[in-house]
Amino acid sequence: MQKLFQETLTLDDLAREQYELTQEIMMEHAANRISQLVRQLTDQKREEIPPLPKIVIFCGAGNNGADGYALARMLQADFNVIVYEVFPAKTALALLQKRRALKVGVTLLELDAPLLDKMSFDADIYIDAILGASQKGEYSPFLIKLIAMLNETPGIKIACDLPTGMPKYPIKADYTVTMGALKERLFFDDMKDFIGEVIVADLGISRHLYERETASYLLELKDLKLPHRDHHDSHKGSYGFVSIIKGDQSGASILAAKAAMAFGAGITALVGDGDKPFEIMQMSEISPKTTAVAAGMGLGNKEIDIPKLRDYPIVIDADLFTHKALLPLIKEKKDLILTPHPKEFSALLDLVGLGNYTIAEIQQNRFALARKFTQEFPVVLVLKGANTLIAQGGFLYVSTLGTNYLAKGGSGDVLAGMITALLGQGYLPIDAAIQGVLAHSIASIRLNMNDYAMTPLDLIAALKTLA
């Protein structure tokens, strides 16, 4: 896993103080990393017959613009480089880097609304060095139009630090070269379609020297640890007894039970009445042998004795997030895992008295609200979304590996069953949540079918072939 940071200006300051770097040195390294990427992307074309690849760089007023001017200087001799000054250079470094670019012969044009109306772009690569990390407030119609034109224009787009226009009108980057370390803002749900491949630029020192302690982490494929069975002298009881409480919509609990069995649970039982798969047990009450319980999926209006769940590690999903009887468990149980989607998280925040948030407000403040909730309560939170957050005690783990295959009813029931299976096998709650989310996401990546075609049963089948 990689470290994530809410902001990196503090890290910049510490690096300059501890290692006697200057802002200019760090900027040169940032621009050089983008230069390396441009050269890598155009190596074949540069070996062909001229004309040289055309690189268009859009520069803003601040130090993000300064990165763009520095990049133009580095590329000038080997490329057809044009810089458009979207906003006049203002900071000392932007003015300095602009002068340097002009001295080596970089073509620089001031871009305004009348010129934009007449323009058509035809470059190989476009560099967004307009705003970077300094984005706030409203965007002008001029900038919104520029972004829209770029998004409709063929060619590779590279964002410097962060794509300009976040969150409402972002440039759709193929690559984002972020400076120094990974930033949380890159991994909000609303940026998943806009950041492209993320590359971290070292700023004159290696990342492990630049980065400091953090409470946020980005999960990676290599972090997956499957529940393989290492001991041969074992039996079904060695791998947990998982109880899934049936609700009005029994299909949801059946999917969770099938997922739990496929993900290593030694025994899986449905608690309730009605039809069941032949391989799953069914009981009228929770067995005293139970090592983990899942409840809430497909529950509907069915009554459930929530205080009875206190004695077991629990995964709570879906319809239970509005029940006041859940409050005592949320306040005291470290082995309680909650798996809401944003609408359910809104109900949960209201239930515990942390505020009344719209879904839009939750999506814009996912990291902060997940951190706030788990600093207040000891539980593990799995906040589902395009990028899923796993949190406990204010520590956050982000999975960006989920695909749009998972945007299908029943996928969340499968996830709840998988997490319960690991919890029942003795995993720590935070580890059960992390590994369940990772396996669920990676299974969706490995599906060999059209993205619209997946069913929850396909997802369960894919779990059996993960390596």
GROMACS .gro file of C-alpha atoms in nm:
model
  467
    1MET     CA    1   0.000   0.000   0.000
    2GLN     CA    2   0.105   0.359  -0.059
    3LYS     CA    3   0.076   0.659   0.169
    4LEU     CA    4  -0.190   0.924   0.103
    5PHE     CA    5  -0.193   1.282   0.231
    6GLN     CA    6  -0.465   1.541   0.275
    7GLU     CA    7  -0.221   1.806   0.153
    8THR     CA    8   0.149   1.818   0.068
    9LEU     CA    9   0.242   2.183   0.124
   10THR     CA   10   0.352   2.089   0.476
   11LEU     CA   11   0.569   1.812   0.330
   12ASP     CA   12   0.723   2.063   0.088
   13ASP     CA   13   0.811   2.293   0.378
   14LEU     CA   14   0.964   2.009   0.581
   15ALA     CA   15   1.170   1.890   0.283
   16ARG     CA   16   1.309   2.240   0.225
   17GLU     CA   17   1.392   2.281   0.592
   18GLN     CA   18   1.545   1.939   0.655
   19TYR     CA   19   1.731   1.885   0.326
   20GLU     CA   20   1.810   2.248   0.235
   21LEU     CA   21   1.619   2.221  -0.089
   22THR     CA   22   1.471   2.527  -0.253
   23GLN     CA   23   1.129   2.560  -0.409
   24GLU     CA   24   1.303   2.612  -0.742
   25ILE     CA   25   1.501   2.286  -0.712
   26MET     CA   26   1.183   2.096  -0.632
   27MET     CA   27   1.006   2.257  -0.927
   28GLU     CA   28   1.284   2.157  -1.165
   29HIS     CA   29   1.250   1.794  -1.057
   30ALA     CA   30   0.872   1.808  -1.099
   31ALA     CA   31   0.901   1.947  -1.452
   32ASN     CA   32   1.172   1.698  -1.538
   33ARG     CA   33   0.944   1.406  -1.442
   34ILE     CA   34   0.674   1.531  -1.678
   35SER     CA   35   0.943   1.578  -1.945
   36GLN     CA   36   1.044   1.214  -1.903
   37LEU     CA   37   0.683   1.106  -1.949
   38VAL     CA   38   0.643   1.318  -2.263
   39ARG     CA   39   0.961   1.170  -2.411
   40GLN     CA   40   0.849   0.819  -2.324
   41LEU     CA   41   0.512   0.873  -2.491
   42THR     CA   42   0.661   1.023  -2.807
   43ASP     CA   43   0.984   0.823  -2.852
   44GLN     CA   44   0.862   0.638  -3.161
   45LYS     CA   45   0.718   0.946  -3.329
   46ARG     CA   46   1.032   1.152  -3.265
   47GLU     CA   47   1.233   0.890  -3.457
   48GLU     CA   48   1.007   0.927  -3.759
   49ILE     CA   49   1.033   1.188  -4.034
   50PRO     CA   50   0.953   1.544  -3.916
   51PRO     CA   51   0.747   1.733  -3.819
   52LEU     CA   52   0.837   1.700  -3.454
   53PRO     CA   53   0.563   1.602  -3.209
   54LYS     CA   54   0.359   1.904  -3.107
   55ILE     CA   55   0.326   1.977  -2.736
   56VAL     CA   56   0.079   2.239  -2.617
   57ILE     CA   57   0.117   2.360  -2.257
   58PHE     CA   58  -0.150   2.564  -2.079
   59CYS     CA   59  -0.008   2.772  -1.793
   60GLY     CA   60  -0.183   2.942  -1.504
   61ALA     CA   61  -0.076   3.230  -1.283
   62GLY     CA   62   0.082   3.039  -0.995
   63ASN     CA   63   0.344   2.776  -0.935
   64ASN     CA   64   0.149   2.514  -1.130
   65GLY     CA   65   0.194   2.745  -1.427
   66ALA     CA   66   0.561   2.777  -1.335
   67ASP     CA   67   0.594   2.398  -1.367
   68GLY     CA   68   0.451   2.435  -1.719
   69TYR     CA   69   0.696   2.706  -1.819
   70ALA     CA   70   0.988   2.499  -1.682
   71LEU     CA   71   0.864   2.199  -1.880
   72ALA     CA   72   0.844   2.405  -2.199
   73ARG     CA   73   1.208   2.507  -2.157
   74MET     CA   74   1.313   2.142  -2.114
   75LEU     CA   75   1.123   2.026  -2.423
   76GLN     CA   76   1.193   2.320  -2.654
   77ALA     CA   77   1.492   2.177  -2.840
   78ASP     CA   78   1.330   1.843  -2.927
   79PHE     CA   79   0.963   1.926  -2.980
   80ASN     CA   80   0.733   2.178  -3.141
   81VAL     CA   81   0.630   2.348  -2.815
   82ILE     CA   82   0.361   2.614  -2.778
   83VAL     CA   83   0.267   2.766  -2.442
   84TYR     CA   84  -0.072   2.931  -2.393
   85GLU     CA   85  -0.082   3.169  -2.099
   86VAL     CA   86  -0.434   3.106  -1.966
   87PHE     CA   87  -0.382   3.349  -1.678
   88PRO     CA   88  -0.090   3.598  -1.657
   89ALA     CA   89   0.203   3.476  -1.449
   90LYS     CA   90   0.193   3.625  -1.098
   91THR     CA   91   0.410   3.434  -0.852
   92ALA     CA   92   0.784   3.499  -0.843
   93LEU     CA   93   0.863   3.149  -0.971
   94ALA     CA   94   0.604   3.168  -1.248
   95LEU     CA   95   0.754   3.497  -1.369
   96LEU     CA   96   1.109   3.355  -1.348
   97GLN     CA   97   1.025   3.032  -1.533
   98LYS     CA   98   0.834   3.228  -1.797
   99ARG     CA   99   1.139   3.448  -1.863
  100ARG     CA  100   1.361   3.143  -1.890
  101ALA     CA  101   1.122   2.975  -2.135
  102LEU     CA  102   1.116   3.286  -2.354
  103LYS     CA  103   1.498   3.306  -2.354
  104VAL     CA  104   1.529   2.958  -2.506
  105GLY     CA  105   1.279   3.047  -2.777
  106VAL     CA  106   0.955   2.896  -2.651
  107THR     CA  107   0.652   3.024  -2.845
  108LEU     CA  108   0.417   3.188  -2.594
  109LEU     CA  109   0.068   3.317  -2.672
  110GLU     CA  110  -0.174   3.490  -2.438
  111LEU     CA  111  -0.502   3.299  -2.443
  112ASP     CA  112  -0.823   3.495  -2.398
  113ALA     CA  113  -1.189   3.443  -2.483
  114PRO     CA  114  -1.176   3.599  -2.836
  115LEU     CA  115  -0.873   3.386  -2.931
  116LEU     CA  116  -1.031   3.073  -2.784
  117ASP     CA  117  -1.340   3.127  -3.003
  118LYS     CA  118  -1.119   3.106  -3.315
  119MET     CA  119  -0.899   2.817  -3.205
  120SER     CA  120  -0.883   2.450  -3.293
  121PHE     CA  121  -0.622   2.232  -3.127
  122ASP     CA  122  -0.415   1.974  -3.316
  123ALA     CA  123  -0.133   1.870  -3.081
  124ASP     CA  124   0.000   1.526  -2.992
  125ILE     CA  125   0.011   1.604  -2.619
  126TYR     CA  126  -0.161   1.869  -2.406
  127ILE     CA  127  -0.023   1.968  -2.066
  128ASP     CA  128  -0.257   2.108  -1.801
  129ALA     CA  129  -0.047   2.338  -1.580
  130ILE     CA  130  -0.328   2.583  -1.505
  131LEU     CA  131  -0.437   2.547  -1.143
  132GLY     CA  132  -0.300   2.230  -0.979
  133ALA     CA  133  -0.354   2.206  -0.604
  134SER     CA  134  -0.470   2.567  -0.566
  135GLN     CA  135  -0.822   2.509  -0.696
  136LYS     CA  136  -1.109   2.674  -0.512
  137GLY     CA  137  -1.410   2.891  -0.580
  138GLU     CA  138  -1.604   2.923  -0.902
  139TYR     CA  139  -1.462   2.883  -1.251
  140SER     CA  140  -1.502   3.145  -1.523
  141PRO     CA  141  -1.703   3.066  -1.840
  142PHE     CA  142  -1.376   3.111  -2.032
  143LEU     CA  143  -1.199   2.837  -1.833
  144ILE     CA  144  -1.501   2.606  -1.846
  145LYS     CA  145  -1.511   2.644  -2.225
  146LEU     CA  146  -1.137   2.574  -2.256
  147ILE     CA  147  -1.171   2.257  -2.050
  148ALA     CA  148  -1.469   2.140  -2.256
  149MET     CA  149  -1.276   2.198  -2.580
  150LEU     CA  150  -0.976   2.004  -2.451
  151ASN     CA  151  -1.192   1.714  -2.338
  152GLU     CA  152  -1.341   1.690  -2.687
  153THR     CA  153  -1.002   1.713  -2.864
  154PRO     CA  154  -0.801   1.402  -2.960
  155GLY     CA  155  -0.455   1.375  -2.812
  156ILE     CA  156  -0.291   1.274  -2.486
  157LYS     CA  157  -0.368   1.494  -2.185
  158ILE     CA  158  -0.129   1.520  -1.890
  159ALA     CA  159  -0.235   1.699  -1.572
  160CYS     CA  160   0.030   1.865  -1.358
  161ASP     CA  161  -0.038   1.772  -0.993
  162LEU     CA  162  -0.422   1.769  -1.018
  163PRO     CA  163  -0.653   1.809  -1.319
  164THR     CA  164  -0.782   2.164  -1.353
  165GLY     CA  165  -1.156   2.219  -1.304
  166MET     CA  166  -1.220   1.985  -1.011
  167PRO     CA  167  -1.476   1.882  -0.911
  168LYS     CA  168  -1.742   2.011  -1.153
  169TYR     CA  169  -1.551   2.063  -1.478
  170PRO     CA  170  -1.227   1.863  -1.465
  171ILE     CA  171  -0.995   1.811  -1.755
  172LYS     CA  172  -1.004   1.442  -1.843
  173ALA     CA  173  -0.639   1.346  -1.807
  174ASP     CA  174  -0.475   1.033  -1.945
  175TYR     CA  175  -0.196   1.085  -1.692
  176THR     CA  176  -0.175   1.287  -1.372
  177VAL     CA  177   0.179   1.361  -1.254
  178THR     CA  178   0.130   1.455  -0.890
  179MET     CA  179   0.407   1.622  -0.694
  180GLY     CA  180   0.597   1.457  -0.411
  181ALA     CA  181   0.330   1.221  -0.281
  182LEU     CA  182  -0.022   1.095  -0.346
  183LYS     CA  183  -0.305   1.327  -0.246
  184GLU     CA  184  -0.641   1.210  -0.113
  185ARG     CA  185  -0.827   1.440  -0.351
  186LEU     CA  186  -0.715   1.231  -0.647
  187PHE     CA  187  -0.916   0.939  -0.517
  188PHE     CA  188  -1.255   1.094  -0.453
  189ASP     CA  189  -1.527   0.916  -0.647
  190ASP     CA  190  -1.590   1.216  -0.872
  191MET     CA  191  -1.232   1.202  -1.004
  192LYS     CA  192  -1.218   0.835  -1.101
  193ASP     CA  193  -1.293   0.907  -1.467
  194PHE     CA  194  -1.055   1.205  -1.487
  195ILE     CA  195  -0.716   1.130  -1.332
  196GLY     CA  196  -0.598   0.856  -1.569
  197GLU     CA  197  -0.274   0.687  -1.464
  198VAL     CA  198  -0.126   0.855  -1.157
  199ILE     CA  199   0.251   0.907  -1.144
  200VAL     CA  200   0.432   1.055  -0.844
  201ALA     CA  201   0.717   1.295  -0.924
  202ASP     CA  202   1.008   1.296  -0.682
  203LEU     CA  203   1.105   1.652  -0.587
  204GLY     CA  204   1.479   1.617  -0.541
  205ILE     CA  205   1.465   1.346  -0.274
  206SER     CA  206   1.313   0.999  -0.278
  207ARG     CA  207   0.952   0.954  -0.171
  208HIS     CA  208   1.042   0.771   0.150
  209LEU     CA  209   1.237   1.078   0.264
  210TYR     CA  210   0.974   1.326   0.145
  211GLU     CA  211   0.676   1.143   0.296
  212ARG     CA  212   0.598   1.148   0.670
  213GLU     CA  213   0.356   0.964   0.896
  214THR     CA  214   0.000   0.951   0.773
  215ALA     CA  215  -0.337   0.799   0.858
  216SER     CA  216  -0.441   0.734   0.497
  217TYR     CA  217  -0.328   0.461   0.260
  218LEU     CA  218  -0.396   0.353  -0.099
  219LEU     CA  219  -0.447  -0.021  -0.136
  220GLU     CA  220  -0.281  -0.206  -0.422
  221LEU     CA  221  -0.319  -0.540  -0.600
  222LYS     CA  222  -0.019  -0.679  -0.412
  223ASP     CA  223  -0.192  -0.616  -0.077
  224LEU     CA  224  -0.440  -0.899  -0.141
  225LYS     CA  225  -0.392  -1.197   0.091
  226LEU     CA  226  -0.637  -1.478   0.021
  227PRO     CA  227  -0.761  -1.710   0.300
  228HIS     CA  228  -0.555  -2.008   0.186
  229ARG     CA  229  -0.554  -2.310   0.418
  230ASP     CA  230  -0.206  -2.381   0.546
  231HIS     CA  231  -0.286  -2.659   0.795
  232HIS     CA  232  -0.373  -3.006   0.669
  233ASP     CA  233  -0.482  -3.131   1.011
  234SER     CA  234  -0.809  -2.936   1.008
  235HIS     CA  235  -1.184  -2.975   0.966
  236LYS     CA  236  -1.481  -2.756   0.872
  237GLY     CA  237  -1.497  -2.611   1.221
  238SER     CA  238  -1.141  -2.487   1.184
  239TYR     CA  239  -1.258  -2.224   0.936
  240GLY     CA  240  -1.545  -2.060   1.117
  241PHE     CA  241  -1.921  -2.087   1.146
  242VAL     CA  242  -2.092  -1.800   0.965
  243SER     CA  243  -2.458  -1.718   1.026
  244ILE     CA  244  -2.645  -1.501   0.774
  245ILE     CA  245  -2.981  -1.363   0.890
  246LYS     CA  246  -3.252  -1.390   0.626
  247GLY     CA  247  -3.484  -1.099   0.554
  248ASP     CA  248  -3.798  -1.027   0.354
  249GLN     CA  249  -3.589  -1.041   0.036
  250SER     CA  250  -3.419  -1.373   0.100
  251GLY     CA  251  -3.218  -1.359  -0.222
  252ALA     CA  252  -2.981  -1.103  -0.069
  253SER     CA  253  -2.897  -1.323   0.227
  254ILE     CA  254  -2.860  -1.627   0.002
  255LEU     CA  255  -2.607  -1.439  -0.211
  256ALA     CA  256  -2.417  -1.339   0.103
  257ALA     CA  257  -2.420  -1.701   0.224
  258LYS     CA  258  -2.294  -1.834  -0.109
  259ALA     CA  259  -2.016  -1.573  -0.109
  260ALA     CA  260  -1.917  -1.663   0.248
  261MET     CA  261  -1.888  -2.029   0.157
  262ALA     CA  262  -1.689  -1.949  -0.159
  263PHE     CA  263  -1.452  -1.731   0.041
  264GLY     CA  264  -1.343  -1.989   0.291
  265ALA     CA  265  -1.606  -2.016   0.568
  266GLY     CA  266  -1.606  -2.374   0.699
  267ILE     CA  267  -1.977  -2.371   0.777
  268THR     CA  268  -2.236  -2.128   0.646
  269ALA     CA  269  -2.590  -2.117   0.782
  270LEU     CA  270  -2.894  -1.908   0.695
  271VAL     CA  271  -3.100  -1.801   0.995
  272GLY     CA  272  -3.470  -1.800   0.910
  273ASP     CA  273  -3.731  -1.990   0.711
  274GLY     CA  274  -3.801  -2.061   0.345
  275ASP     CA  275  -3.604  -2.191   0.050
  276LYS     CA  276  -3.229  -2.227   0.058
  277PRO     CA  277  -2.945  -2.362  -0.160
  278PHE     CA  278  -2.878  -2.727  -0.086
  279GLU     CA  279  -2.515  -2.660   0.018
  280ILE     CA  280  -2.613  -2.402   0.282
  281MET     CA  281  -2.745  -2.497   0.626
  282GLN     CA  282  -3.054  -2.330   0.769
  283MET     CA  283  -3.150  -2.272   1.132
  284SER     CA  284  -3.431  -2.097   1.312
  285GLU     CA  285  -3.189  -1.926   1.557
  286ILE     CA  286  -2.825  -1.824   1.558
  287SER     CA  287  -2.614  -2.125   1.651
  288PRO     CA  288  -2.400  -2.088   1.966
  289LYS     CA  289  -2.113  -2.219   1.751
  290THR     CA  290  -2.131  -1.907   1.534
  291THR     CA  291  -1.804  -1.716   1.490
  292ALA     CA  292  -1.948  -1.427   1.284
  293VAL     CA  293  -2.293  -1.294   1.188
  294ALA     CA  294  -2.414  -1.089   0.892
  295ALA     CA  295  -2.745  -0.902   0.905
  296GLY     CA  296  -2.934  -0.633   0.718
  297MET     CA  297  -2.908  -0.741   0.355
  298GLY     CA  298  -3.260  -0.777   0.215
  299LEU     CA  299  -3.403  -0.740   0.566
  300GLY     CA  300  -3.692  -0.513   0.468
  301ASN     CA  301  -3.954  -0.488   0.745
  302LYS     CA  302  -3.857  -0.810   0.916
  303GLU     CA  303  -3.801  -0.768   1.289
  304ILE     CA  304  -3.463  -0.866   1.428
  305ASP     CA  305  -3.344  -0.881   1.789
  306ILE     CA  306  -3.038  -0.657   1.749
  307PRO     CA  307  -2.918  -0.681   2.113
  308LYS     CA  308  -2.881  -1.058   2.065
  309LEU     CA  309  -2.609  -0.990   1.811
  310ARG     CA  310  -2.388  -0.828   2.075
  311ASP     CA  311  -2.208  -1.155   2.154
  312TYR     CA  312  -2.077  -1.210   1.801
  313PRO     CA  313  -1.848  -1.036   1.554
  314ILE     CA  314  -2.096  -0.873   1.314
  315VAL     CA  315  -2.125  -0.736   0.962
  316ILE     CA  316  -2.419  -0.496   0.925
  317ASP     CA  317  -2.549  -0.396   0.584
  318ALA     CA  318  -2.838  -0.220   0.410
  319ASP     CA  319  -3.171  -0.204   0.594
  320LEU     CA  320  -3.038  -0.195   0.951
  321PHE     CA  321  -2.877   0.148   0.935
  322THR     CA  322  -3.192   0.329   1.049
  323HIS     CA  323  -3.259   0.109   1.355
  324LYS     CA  324  -3.203   0.288   1.685
  325ALA     CA  325  -3.134  -0.044   1.856
  326LEU     CA  326  -2.807  -0.052   1.660
  327LEU     CA  327  -2.672   0.252   1.850
  328PRO     CA  328  -2.538   0.069   2.159
  329LEU     CA  329  -2.346  -0.173   1.937
  330ILE     CA  330  -2.197   0.111   1.732
  331LYS     CA  331  -2.082   0.283   2.050
  332GLU     CA  332  -1.906  -0.018   2.203
  333LYS     CA  333  -1.817  -0.295   1.954
  334LYS     CA  334  -1.474  -0.301   1.791
  335ASP     CA  335  -1.571  -0.619   1.604
  336LEU     CA  336  -1.864  -0.455   1.425
  337ILE     CA  337  -1.822  -0.386   1.052
  338LEU     CA  338  -2.067  -0.149   0.881
  339THR     CA  339  -2.091  -0.160   0.500
  340PRO     CA  340  -2.311   0.129   0.381
  341HIS     CA  341  -2.331   0.290   0.039
  342PRO     CA  342  -2.355   0.674   0.044
  343LYS     CA  343  -2.734   0.691   0.094
  344GLU     CA  344  -2.714   0.443   0.380
  345PHE     CA  345  -2.419   0.631   0.529
  346SER     CA  346  -2.634   0.944   0.528
  347ALA     CA  347  -2.894   0.757   0.738
  348LEU     CA  348  -2.620   0.622   0.964
  349LEU     CA  349  -2.470   0.965   1.032
  350ASP     CA  350  -2.815   1.094   1.120
  351LEU     CA  351  -2.878   0.794   1.346
  352VAL     CA  352  -2.563   0.853   1.553
  353GLY     CA  353  -2.611   1.230   1.571
  354LEU     CA  354  -2.320   1.337   1.352
  355GLY     CA  355  -2.531   1.544   1.114
  356ASN     CA  356  -2.784   1.537   0.836
  357TYR     CA  357  -2.596   1.514   0.505
  358THR     CA  358  -2.720   1.483   0.151
  359ILE     CA  359  -2.565   1.219  -0.072
  360ALA     CA  360  -2.389   1.496  -0.267
  361GLU     CA  361  -2.238   1.634   0.055
  362ILE     CA  362  -2.121   1.287   0.155
  363GLN     CA  363  -1.956   1.231  -0.182
  364GLN     CA  364  -1.772   1.563  -0.158
  365ASN     CA  365  -1.657   1.489   0.198
  366ARG     CA  366  -1.612   1.110   0.196
  367PHE     CA  367  -1.267   1.107   0.354
  368ALA     CA  368  -1.348   1.365   0.622
  369LEU     CA  369  -1.679   1.203   0.720
  370ALA     CA  370  -1.536   0.851   0.731
  371ARG     CA  371  -1.251   0.981   0.946
  372LYS     CA  372  -1.493   1.170   1.173
  373PHE     CA  373  -1.726   0.873   1.215
  374THR     CA  374  -1.452   0.625   1.305
  375GLN     CA  375  -1.281   0.866   1.542
  376GLU     CA  376  -1.610   0.887   1.730
  377PHE     CA  377  -1.694   0.514   1.731
  378PRO     CA  378  -1.475   0.200   1.753
  379VAL     CA  379  -1.635   0.015   1.460
  380VAL     CA  380  -1.492  -0.059   1.115
  381LEU     CA  381  -1.659   0.138   0.835
  382VAL     CA  382  -1.666   0.018   0.474
  383LEU     CA  383  -1.805   0.311   0.275
  384LYS     CA  384  -1.885   0.171  -0.067
  385GLY     CA  385  -1.848   0.371  -0.386
  386ALA     CA  386  -1.651   0.397  -0.709
  387ASN     CA  387  -1.353   0.405  -0.471
  388THR     CA  388  -1.428   0.223  -0.146
  389LEU     CA  389  -1.306   0.354   0.190
  390ILE     CA  390  -1.225   0.124   0.481
  391ALA     CA  391  -1.177   0.308   0.810
  392GLN     CA  392  -1.125   0.248   1.181
  393GLY     CA  393  -0.998   0.482   1.451
  394GLY     CA  394  -0.954   0.761   1.197
  395PHE     CA  395  -0.722   0.551   0.979
  396LEU     CA  396  -0.837   0.524   0.616
  397TYR     CA  397  -0.761   0.268   0.348
  398VAL     CA  398  -0.874   0.341  -0.008
  399SER     CA  399  -0.942   0.082  -0.276
  400THR     CA  400  -0.960   0.221  -0.629
  401LEU     CA  401  -0.961  -0.128  -0.781
  402GLY     CA  402  -1.337  -0.174  -0.808
  403THR     CA  403  -1.482  -0.163  -1.159
  404ASN     CA  404  -1.816  -0.063  -1.307
  405TYR     CA  405  -1.897  -0.435  -1.336
  406LEU     CA  406  -1.992  -0.403  -0.967
  407ALA     CA  407  -2.268  -0.150  -1.036
  408LYS     CA  408  -2.523  -0.427  -1.017
  409GLY     CA  409  -2.778  -0.525  -0.752
  410GLY     CA  410  -2.643  -0.800  -0.530
  411SER     CA  411  -2.276  -0.702  -0.551
  412GLY     CA  412  -2.291  -0.549  -0.203
  413ASP     CA  413  -2.453  -0.865  -0.063
  414VAL     CA  414  -2.162  -1.066  -0.202
  415LEU     CA  415  -1.915  -0.827  -0.036
  416ALA     CA  416  -2.093  -0.854   0.300
  417GLY     CA  417  -2.075  -1.234   0.280
  418MET     CA  418  -1.706  -1.228   0.194
  419ILE     CA  419  -1.616  -0.997   0.482
  420THR     CA  420  -1.824  -1.210   0.720
  421ALA     CA  421  -1.641  -1.522   0.602
  422LEU     CA  422  -1.305  -1.368   0.695
  423LEU     CA  423  -1.438  -1.235   1.024
  424GLY     CA  424  -1.565  -1.585   1.104
  425GLN     CA  425  -1.224  -1.732   1.023
  426GLY     CA  426  -1.065  -1.517   1.292
  427TYR     CA  427  -0.940  -1.218   1.095
  428LEU     CA  428  -0.918  -0.887   1.277
  429PRO     CA  429  -1.217  -0.675   1.171
  430ILE     CA  430  -1.005  -0.418   0.987
  431ASP     CA  431  -0.817  -0.694   0.802
  432ALA     CA  432  -1.140  -0.876   0.716
  433ALA     CA  433  -1.277  -0.554   0.567
  434ILE     CA  434  -0.960  -0.470   0.371
  435GLN     CA  435  -0.912  -0.818   0.230
  436GLY     CA  436  -1.282  -0.860   0.153
  437VAL     CA  437  -1.291  -0.532  -0.041
  438LEU     CA  438  -0.970  -0.614  -0.228
  439ALA     CA  439  -1.082  -0.963  -0.330
  440HIS     CA  440  -1.427  -0.834  -0.431
  441SER     CA  441  -1.269  -0.565  -0.651
  442ILE     CA  442  -1.003  -0.787  -0.804
  443ALA     CA  443  -1.260  -1.057  -0.882
  444SER     CA  444  -1.447  -0.797  -1.088
  445ILE     CA  445  -1.126  -0.712  -1.277
  446ARG     CA  446  -1.072  -1.077  -1.366
  447LEU     CA  447  -1.420  -1.134  -1.510
  448ASN     CA  448  -1.399  -1.235  -1.875
  449MET     CA  449  -1.726  -1.086  -1.997
  450ASN     CA  450  -1.887  -0.759  -2.105
  451ASP     CA  451  -1.904  -0.497  -1.831
  452TYR     CA  452  -2.285  -0.489  -1.839
  453ALA     CA  453  -2.329  -0.865  -1.816
  454MET     CA  454  -2.204  -0.959  -1.470
  455THR     CA  455  -2.436  -1.117  -1.217
  456PRO     CA  456  -2.358  -1.165  -0.847
  457LEU     CA  457  -2.321  -1.538  -0.912
  458ASP     CA  458  -2.051  -1.461  -1.171
  459LEU     CA  459  -1.869  -1.258  -0.908
  460ILE     CA  460  -1.889  -1.544  -0.658
  461ALA     CA  461  -1.756  -1.786  -0.920
  462ALA     CA  462  -1.465  -1.549  -0.989
  463LEU     CA  463  -1.361  -1.564  -0.623
  464LYS     CA  464  -1.273  -1.929  -0.670
  465THR     CA  465  -1.002  -1.853  -0.926
  466LEU     CA  466  -0.822  -1.562  -0.758
  467ALA     CA  467  -0.451  -1.620  -0.719
   0.00000   0.00000   0.00000
